[in-house]
Amino acid sequence: MRLLFPLALAALVPAALAQDGPPAAATQAGRTALVIHGGAGFVPKASLSDDDLREVHATLDEALDAGNRVLAGGGAALDAVQAAIRVLEESPRFNAGKGAVFNAVGGHELDASLMEGHTRRAGAVAGVSTVRSPILLARAVMEHSPHVMMAGQGAEAFADTRPEIERVPNGWFDTEQRRRALEQAREKEARDPAAVLADDAPAYFGTVGAVALDRQGHIAAGTSTGGMTNKRFGRVGDAPVIGAGTWADDRCGVSGTGWGEFYIRNAVAHDICARVAYRGDTLADAAGEVVNRVVPAAGGDGGAIALDREGNIAMPFNSGSMFRGWIHPDGSRGTAIHEEDD
């Protein structure tokens, strides 16, 4: 919807901000791009075996392939984001879907969100425990309900109205790696109750996300997570919060990964794109400033992936490592974990 300005004020608004969509010359028709993440945190290189590395990179490549097949075939950015995230949700390597972390009572509560930039349509779910693919349910909320977010039992009741949504027992999400992480968190809490969430970056490591640019110049973004190890009281992080963990508009898309409380308080995903839209920052400057200055200054850490309508990609993180992968508009691609891997 176009805002109406007094003539004197309208004269001060940059032309690029005064129009409804991207300028005709802003994007090169037919160019696509894709960027994904498998979570930010601190993973020492020594902790990853050769088999670990091969499997992680192979899964990231599989997710890139899934999303890129959609884009290469002329499909929508929204479909590409969904396809990439579905691969990551099915991998026990990441804190989403099958590999979701355990909460304080030994179960799983999953969150996800999805946003389409040029329409500002969005869908999100929080605290679901029997939905195999939270990102699919988030899309169903967007497309088949008048709402943006559904939570808990209500979201699962809605899932029962959608034949494409698969329900599974909560134990389906179990993995031994995540169970050990819960045991370690409980032991740490027993020694120091104040340390249940503080100074524990690996507690949220493994959130997944994707941002895509399609041939029409449209951007979409999505994020899916199991949240924080040992979380309690129905805690919800940034992943399902539009503007905090996920954002897309006609210029920019972002998926965040990190300590969710700080991403919510600072509206991280939206802030990055707002700096691009309103200040004219480059994507790299905007993402780097928010992730590497704003978030740490508030006491948090993490990373983000971002993509603009020219196909520029940014992947800043301040947590020591971030699983990530990318395909540039020229077709060049890669996957990485640590900073020096790019």
XYZ file of C-alpha atoms in Angstrom:
342
model
C 0.000 0.000 0.000
C 1.391 3.434 -1.000
C 1.655 6.022 1.769
C 0.398 9.554 1.050
C 2.915 12.299 1.916
C 2.506 16.064 1.867
C 4.128 17.389 -1.295
C 6.957 19.086 0.573
C 7.838 15.895 2.398
C 7.454 13.720 -0.674
C 10.091 15.778 -2.425
C 12.601 14.706 0.206
C 11.940 10.971 -0.148
C 14.503 9.177 -2.331
C 12.959 7.855 -5.526
C 14.020 4.297 -4.690
C 11.924 4.419 -1.502
C 8.912 6.145 -3.002
C 7.927 3.403 -5.420
C 5.915 0.276 -4.736
C 8.443 -2.256 -6.017
C 12.053 -2.585 -7.130
C 13.214 -0.096 -9.768
C 13.181 -1.638 -13.215
C 16.960 -1.476 -13.481
C 17.636 -2.716 -9.952
C 17.640 -6.401 -10.746
C 18.958 -8.374 -13.665
C 16.092 -10.504 -14.910
C 16.569 -14.215 -14.601
C 19.388 -14.159 -12.056
C 18.885 -16.328 -8.989
C 20.740 -16.795 -5.726
C 20.432 -18.927 -2.607
C 22.029 -18.914 0.833
C 21.437 -21.347 3.707
C 22.618 -21.880 7.258
C 22.697 -24.765 9.710
C 23.223 -22.668 12.813
C 25.823 -20.503 14.504
C 27.727 -21.459 17.630
C 31.203 -22.550 18.636
C 32.304 -25.875 17.179
C 36.065 -26.454 17.564
C 37.629 -27.961 14.462
C 39.098 -30.726 16.558
C 35.613 -31.838 17.582
C 34.655 -32.692 13.992
C 35.942 -35.944 12.523
C 36.528 -36.398 8.820
C 33.246 -38.323 8.642
C 31.465 -35.464 10.445
C 32.823 -32.950 7.975
C 31.897 -35.033 4.947
C 28.352 -35.551 6.204
C 27.792 -31.915 7.142
C 29.080 -30.567 3.832
C 27.134 -33.222 1.908
C 23.906 -32.248 3.679
C 24.478 -28.557 3.068
C 25.101 -29.325 -0.604
C 21.933 -31.429 -0.728
C 19.938 -28.524 0.686
C 21.488 -26.134 -1.834
C 20.668 -28.546 -4.653
C 17.050 -28.852 -3.499
C 16.535 -25.109 -3.415
C 18.472 -24.448 -6.602
C 16.431 -26.990 -8.573
C 13.371 -24.877 -7.839
C 15.073 -21.641 -8.848
C 16.683 -23.099 -11.982
C 13.278 -24.308 -13.118
C 11.790 -20.833 -12.792
C 10.116 -21.571 -9.472
C 9.318 -19.141 -6.692
C 11.787 -18.107 -4.003
C 9.267 -19.275 -1.389
C 9.315 -22.807 -2.815
C 13.121 -22.798 -2.950
C 13.394 -21.772 0.702
C 10.957 -24.464 1.727
C 12.777 -27.131 -0.282
C 16.173 -26.260 1.206
C 14.898 -26.138 4.781
C 13.077 -29.469 4.417
C 16.410 -31.171 3.697
C 17.965 -29.643 6.810
C 14.947 -30.496 8.983
C 15.359 -34.153 8.031
C 19.038 -34.267 9.004
C 19.929 -35.233 12.589
C 22.990 -32.993 12.276
C 20.976 -29.831 12.836
C 18.736 -28.426 15.556
C 15.518 -28.570 13.549
C 13.133 -31.401 12.808
C 14.802 -34.760 13.368
C 17.787 -33.347 15.275
C 15.850 -30.930 17.501
C 17.245 -30.347 20.977
C 15.538 -31.593 24.149
C 13.697 -29.226 26.477
C 13.934 -29.386 30.276
C 11.375 -32.194 30.596
C 13.015 -34.379 27.942
C 10.747 -33.548 25.001
C 10.890 -31.407 21.884
C 9.147 -28.135 21.013
C 9.790 -26.825 17.527
C 9.407 -23.388 15.927
C 9.503 -22.129 12.334
C 8.602 -19.175 10.143
C 8.477 -18.244 6.480
C 8.082 -14.886 4.715
C 7.612 -13.791 1.095
C 9.138 -10.387 0.480
C 7.184 -8.792 -2.350
C 3.799 -9.653 -0.817
C 4.811 -9.485 2.880
C 2.886 -12.707 3.433
C 4.198 -14.633 6.425
C 3.441 -17.732 8.464
C 4.883 -19.082 11.699
C 4.422 -21.821 14.284
C 5.789 -22.082 17.814
C 6.015 -24.869 20.352
C 4.775 -27.708 18.143
C 5.732 -31.190 19.261
C 4.313 -33.676 16.749
C 4.737 -31.964 13.360
C 7.477 -33.581 11.301
C 8.157 -30.441 9.239
C 7.476 -27.179 11.058
C 8.373 -25.146 7.948
C 5.559 -26.839 6.015
C 3.122 -26.004 8.791
C 4.337 -22.394 8.859
C 3.561 -22.157 5.159
C 0.132 -23.689 5.708
C -0.584 -21.018 8.322
C 0.409 -18.373 5.776
C -1.592 -19.773 2.884
C -4.593 -21.457 4.486
C -5.450 -19.317 7.494
C -6.067 -15.618 8.193
C -3.272 -15.655 10.794
C 0.494 -15.196 10.857
C 1.420 -17.301 13.908
C -0.084 -20.319 15.653
C 1.317 -22.040 18.723
C 1.235 -25.308 20.645
C -1.896 -27.430 20.634
C -3.757 -24.926 18.486
C -1.121 -25.140 15.768
C -1.260 -28.928 15.889
C -5.060 -28.914 15.681
C -4.702 -26.747 12.575
C -2.147 -29.244 11.232
C -4.849 -31.924 11.370
C -6.903 -29.910 8.860
C -4.088 -29.992 6.310
C -3.499 -33.327 4.509
C 0.046 -32.344 3.486
C 1.198 -32.048 7.116
C 2.658 -35.218 8.625
C 2.330 -35.824 12.373
C 4.861 -38.000 14.250
C 5.344 -39.059 17.889
C 7.471 -36.618 19.854
C 10.127 -39.323 20.259
C 10.670 -39.340 16.487
C 12.826 -36.217 16.926
C 15.167 -37.918 19.431
C 18.860 -38.280 18.688
C 21.567 -39.526 21.000
C 23.722 -36.456 20.420
C 20.950 -34.144 21.618
C 20.206 -36.359 24.610
C 23.831 -36.091 25.706
C 23.608 -32.308 25.353
C 20.590 -32.279 27.664
C 22.399 -34.392 30.243
C 25.369 -32.038 30.130
C 23.096 -29.015 30.530
C 21.368 -30.623 33.521
C 24.724 -31.385 35.137
C 25.854 -27.804 34.606
C 22.601 -26.480 36.047
C 22.977 -28.708 39.112
C 26.382 -27.174 39.791
C 25.196 -23.616 39.094
C 21.441 -22.958 38.704
C 22.156 -19.534 37.221
C 24.004 -21.156 34.322
C 20.956 -22.887 32.840
C 21.060 -20.617 29.784
C 23.857 -18.158 30.433
C 27.209 -18.528 28.680
C 26.101 -21.657 26.828
C 26.341 -21.013 23.102
C 26.078 -24.701 22.069
C 22.623 -24.836 23.704
C 21.046 -23.355 20.571
C 23.511 -24.413 17.909
C 22.014 -25.903 14.746
C 19.003 -23.749 13.856
C 18.476 -23.862 10.067
C 17.413 -21.273 7.544
C 17.399 -20.218 3.907
C 16.988 -17.081 1.802
C 16.354 -17.197 -1.948
C 16.103 -14.826 -4.928
C 14.092 -16.089 -7.903
C 14.051 -15.169 -11.602
C 11.242 -12.689 -11.036
C 13.420 -10.759 -8.590
C 11.384 -11.896 -5.600
C 12.938 -12.775 -2.238
C 11.783 -15.189 0.468
C 13.271 -16.262 3.784
C 12.591 -18.986 6.329
C 13.931 -20.376 9.603
C 13.307 -23.603 11.558
C 14.590 -24.684 14.974
C 14.237 -26.844 18.048
C 15.194 -23.865 20.211
C 17.502 -24.083 23.229
C 18.664 -27.207 25.026
C 17.039 -27.470 28.474
C 14.521 -24.701 27.720
C 11.440 -24.585 29.921
C 8.071 -22.935 30.504
C 7.167 -22.951 26.806
C 10.104 -20.726 25.867
C 9.939 -19.387 22.307
C 12.972 -17.865 20.607
C 13.427 -15.658 17.573
C 13.008 -18.246 14.813
C 9.202 -17.987 14.526
C 9.103 -14.242 15.233
C 8.730 -12.252 12.022
C 11.250 -9.414 12.124
C 13.475 -11.094 14.708
C 14.616 -14.407 13.230
C 13.069 -14.112 9.758
C 12.346 -11.186 7.467
C 11.855 -10.581 3.748
C 10.790 -7.550 1.756
C 11.230 -6.514 -1.878
C 14.866 -5.514 -1.308
C 16.282 -7.941 1.234
C 15.794 -11.228 3.087
C 17.340 -12.520 6.331
C 17.362 -15.686 8.438
C 19.035 -15.447 11.824
C 20.650 -17.984 14.109
C 21.840 -17.321 17.626
C 20.717 -16.466 21.132
C 17.069 -15.759 20.352
C 16.263 -13.453 23.230
C 18.736 -10.896 21.885
C 17.512 -11.295 18.315
C 13.960 -10.575 19.466
C 14.954 -7.557 21.574
C 16.840 -6.040 18.663
C 14.511 -7.089 15.805
C 17.660 -8.340 14.103
C 16.303 -9.647 10.800
C 14.197 -6.556 10.171
C 16.929 -4.188 11.324
C 19.321 -5.534 8.707
C 16.835 -5.006 5.881
C 15.705 -1.635 7.257
C 19.282 -0.375 7.072
C 19.376 -1.427 3.419
C 16.017 0.182 2.613
C 16.111 3.395 4.624
C 19.803 4.246 5.005
C 21.004 2.806 1.741
C 23.567 0.576 3.473
C 25.074 -2.232 1.463
C 23.868 -5.655 2.506
C 27.301 -6.557 3.860
C 27.513 -3.377 5.935
C 24.000 -3.727 7.319
C 24.306 -7.391 8.244
C 27.806 -6.990 9.643
C 26.875 -4.006 11.799
C 23.825 -5.678 13.338
C 25.349 -9.114 13.902
C 28.831 -8.026 14.929
C 28.067 -4.849 16.866
C 24.409 -4.538 17.905
C 23.900 -8.126 19.077
C 27.179 -8.448 21.050
C 26.663 -5.020 22.615
C 23.338 -6.289 23.972
C 24.986 -9.431 25.366
C 24.111 -11.961 22.680
C 25.900 -13.831 19.930
C 25.113 -15.711 16.740
C 24.969 -15.064 13.027
C 22.702 -14.465 10.057
C 22.421 -15.055 6.353
C 21.161 -12.261 4.121
C 20.449 -11.763 0.431
C 19.433 -8.693 -1.568
C 17.644 -8.273 -4.880
C 20.920 -7.938 -6.799
C 21.941 -11.367 -5.522
C 24.518 -10.085 -3.048
C 25.012 -12.459 -0.115
C 26.172 -11.736 3.435
C 26.891 -14.372 6.110
C 28.262 -12.629 9.241
C 28.669 -14.437 12.574
C 30.429 -13.702 15.833
C 30.174 -17.095 17.512
C 33.240 -18.897 16.195
C 31.507 -20.931 13.495
C 28.357 -21.119 11.391
C 27.337 -23.948 9.079
C 26.478 -22.253 5.789
C 26.213 -22.669 2.046
C 25.611 -20.398 -0.932
C 25.012 -20.210 -4.671
C 25.787 -16.845 -6.273
C 23.964 -15.511 -9.353
C 26.942 -16.538 -11.505
C 26.495 -20.148 -10.354
C 29.550 -20.268 -8.093
C 28.841 -22.075 -4.861
C 30.354 -23.336 -1.645
C 29.820 -24.579 1.890
C 31.708 -23.632 5.033
C 31.770 -23.952 8.812
C 34.556 -21.756 10.200
C 35.511 -18.217 9.221
C 38.624 -19.218 7.329
C 36.661 -21.734 5.218
C 35.098 -19.091 2.939
